[in-house]
Amino acid sequence: MGQKIVILGTGGTIAGTAASPMDHTGYTAGQLGVADLLAGLPAAGNGADADRLIVEQLAQLDSKDMGFEVWVKLAQRVAHHLSLSEVQAVVITHGTDTLEETAYFLHALLMPSKPVVLTCAMRPATALAPDGPQNMMDALAVAASPGAGGVSVVCAGAVFGAEDVQKTHPYRLNAFSAGDAGPIAYVEEGRLRQLRPWPHASTGLLEGRAALLGRLADTRWPRVEVVMSHAGADGWAVRALVEAGVQGLVVSTTGNGTVHRDLEAALLVAMAQGVKVLRATRCTEGRIFEGANDALPAAPGLNSAKARIALMLELMQSS
Ligand code: ASP
């Protein structure tokens, strides 16, 4: 089995700096290199000694500005490193804002059997008590754990699966939740207390997705937008988007996938015109139960940001 752990840096608050150690909000994300983030950490004690680490700076951005170009680069580098027998796992440092999207994108595209562990911070590296160093140590502990696999997210001592994880708090250190699915594990003193199985697909990269990865850089990403069902949702936005040439629409629904009747009527017209439609619930816990008479398809268990990624990948795969 491989011994190396690759750490890919993409920026975020974990690499952020502020003018004052007391400033937790007025900082600039993506300032320090990933090598700097490792510099002060104890080399041993978490199963991932310094000589086992390979560091690569892939991007340096505030993850609110994440885009397809970085995703393509990230997917290609992760796939490359995972294909090497000497590599045991990949750790990715990332901003918290779109962490769940990147995690789900890598999960849905790569379905890795080796661990791909994303980690982050809610406080900048210059804070009096930053959370990034501990999150990094915990992520390395997960990466080095025998039996770990698939795409996971480590934050504030908890390990979440890519499909379930969601940022649920704008400020506190434990900003992520997996809703009622719960965490996969906790990291305590560098050791894992596992609660449920790892989300890896033992078959590795699915055939269709392998081909998609190969042509991802040259493929035009389809235009997929999110509309919301809410009081007074009358389908105006759907008609405007169809007129503008949208290829896919995710509808962020109320409750168990329910959609305002006027919005639903507009979505059915859009579908008849060839636009792909997918429902995702606005609820932060649970998953949509599909019914035999549902007019619109659903993405049970995915939030709307992830359902959008699922739809984009589906459209790209079939193009
Ligand atoms: N805006 C930052 C980012 O997503 C927030 C963070 O990392 O906590 O990069």
Short mmCIF file of N, CA and C and ligand atoms in Angstrom, two decimals, residues 11-14 27 29-30 61-65 94-99 120-123 167, ligand 1:
data_model
loop_
_atom_site.label_atom_id
_atom_site.label_comp_id
_atom_site.label_asym_id
_atom_site.label_seq_id
_atom_site.Cartn_x
_atom_site.Cartn_y
_atom_site.Cartn_z
N GLY A 11 -6.41 27.58 -1.21
CA GLY A 11 -6.70 28.89 -0.59
C GLY A 11 -7.68 28.77 0.55
N GLY A 12 -8.60 29.73 0.65
CA GLY A 12 -9.61 29.71 1.73
C GLY A 12 -9.16 30.45 2.97
N THR A 13 -10.02 30.47 3.97
CA THR A 13 -9.71 31.13 5.24
C THR A 13 -8.55 30.44 5.96
N ILE A 14 -8.42 29.14 5.77
CA ILE A 14 -7.31 28.40 6.39
C ILE A 14 -5.98 29.02 5.97
N TYR A 27 -10.70 39.51 7.19
CA TYR A 27 -9.42 39.00 6.69
C TYR A 27 -9.47 38.81 5.18
N ALA A 29 -8.85 35.94 2.43
CA ALA A 29 -8.65 34.48 2.27
C ALA A 29 -7.56 34.22 1.23
N GLY A 30 -6.96 33.02 1.30
CA GLY A 30 -6.03 32.58 0.26
C GLY A 30 -4.77 33.41 0.16
N LEU A 61 -7.41 30.96 -3.77
CA LEU A 61 -8.59 31.81 -3.89
C LEU A 61 -9.53 31.68 -2.70
N ASP A 62 -10.39 32.68 -2.59
CA ASP A 62 -11.51 32.64 -1.66
C ASP A 62 -12.54 31.73 -2.33
N SER A 63 -12.96 30.69 -1.63
CA SER A 63 -13.75 29.67 -2.34
C SER A 63 -15.14 30.15 -2.75
N LYS A 64 -15.55 31.33 -2.30
CA LYS A 64 -16.80 31.88 -2.84
C LYS A 64 -16.66 32.14 -4.33
N ASP A 65 -15.40 32.29 -4.78
CA ASP A 65 -15.12 32.55 -6.19
C ASP A 65 -14.70 31.29 -6.95
N HIS A 94 -9.14 24.04 1.54
CA HIS A 94 -10.20 24.68 0.74
C HIS A 94 -10.95 25.66 1.63
N GLY A 95 -11.50 26.70 1.04
CA GLY A 95 -12.40 27.59 1.78
C GLY A 95 -13.69 26.88 2.14
N THR A 96 -14.35 27.38 3.17
CA THR A 96 -15.56 26.68 3.63
C THR A 96 -16.79 26.97 2.77
N ASP A 97 -16.78 28.12 2.05
CA ASP A 97 -18.02 28.56 1.39
C ASP A 97 -18.54 27.58 0.34
N THR A 98 -17.66 27.05 -0.48
CA THR A 98 -18.11 26.10 -1.51
C THR A 98 -17.49 24.72 -1.31
N LEU A 99 -17.04 24.47 -0.08
CA LEU A 99 -16.38 23.19 0.22
C LEU A 99 -17.26 22.00 -0.16
N CYS A 120 -10.39 22.71 6.06
CA CYS A 120 -10.68 24.14 5.95
C CYS A 120 -10.45 24.81 7.31
N ALA A 121 -10.88 26.05 7.43
CA ALA A 121 -10.87 26.73 8.72
C ALA A 121 -11.91 27.82 8.71
N MET A 122 -12.38 28.19 9.87
CA MET A 122 -13.32 29.29 9.99
C MET A 122 -12.62 30.56 10.45
N ARG A 123 -11.41 30.40 10.98
CA ARG A 123 -10.62 31.57 11.39
C ARG A 123 -9.37 31.65 10.54
N LYS A 167 -22.39 23.34 4.73
CA LYS A 167 -22.05 24.42 5.66
C LYS A 167 -23.35 24.95 6.23
N1 ASP B 1 -14.83 32.91 2.13
C1 ASP B 1 -13.94 31.90 2.69
C2 ASP B 1 -13.73 30.83 1.62
O1 ASP B 1 -14.64 30.09 1.35
C3 ASP B 1 -14.57 31.34 3.91
C4 ASP B 1 -13.78 30.25 4.59
O2 ASP B 1 -12.87 29.64 4.06
O3 ASP B 1 -14.12 29.98 5.76
O4 ASP B 1 -12.67 30.75 1.06
#
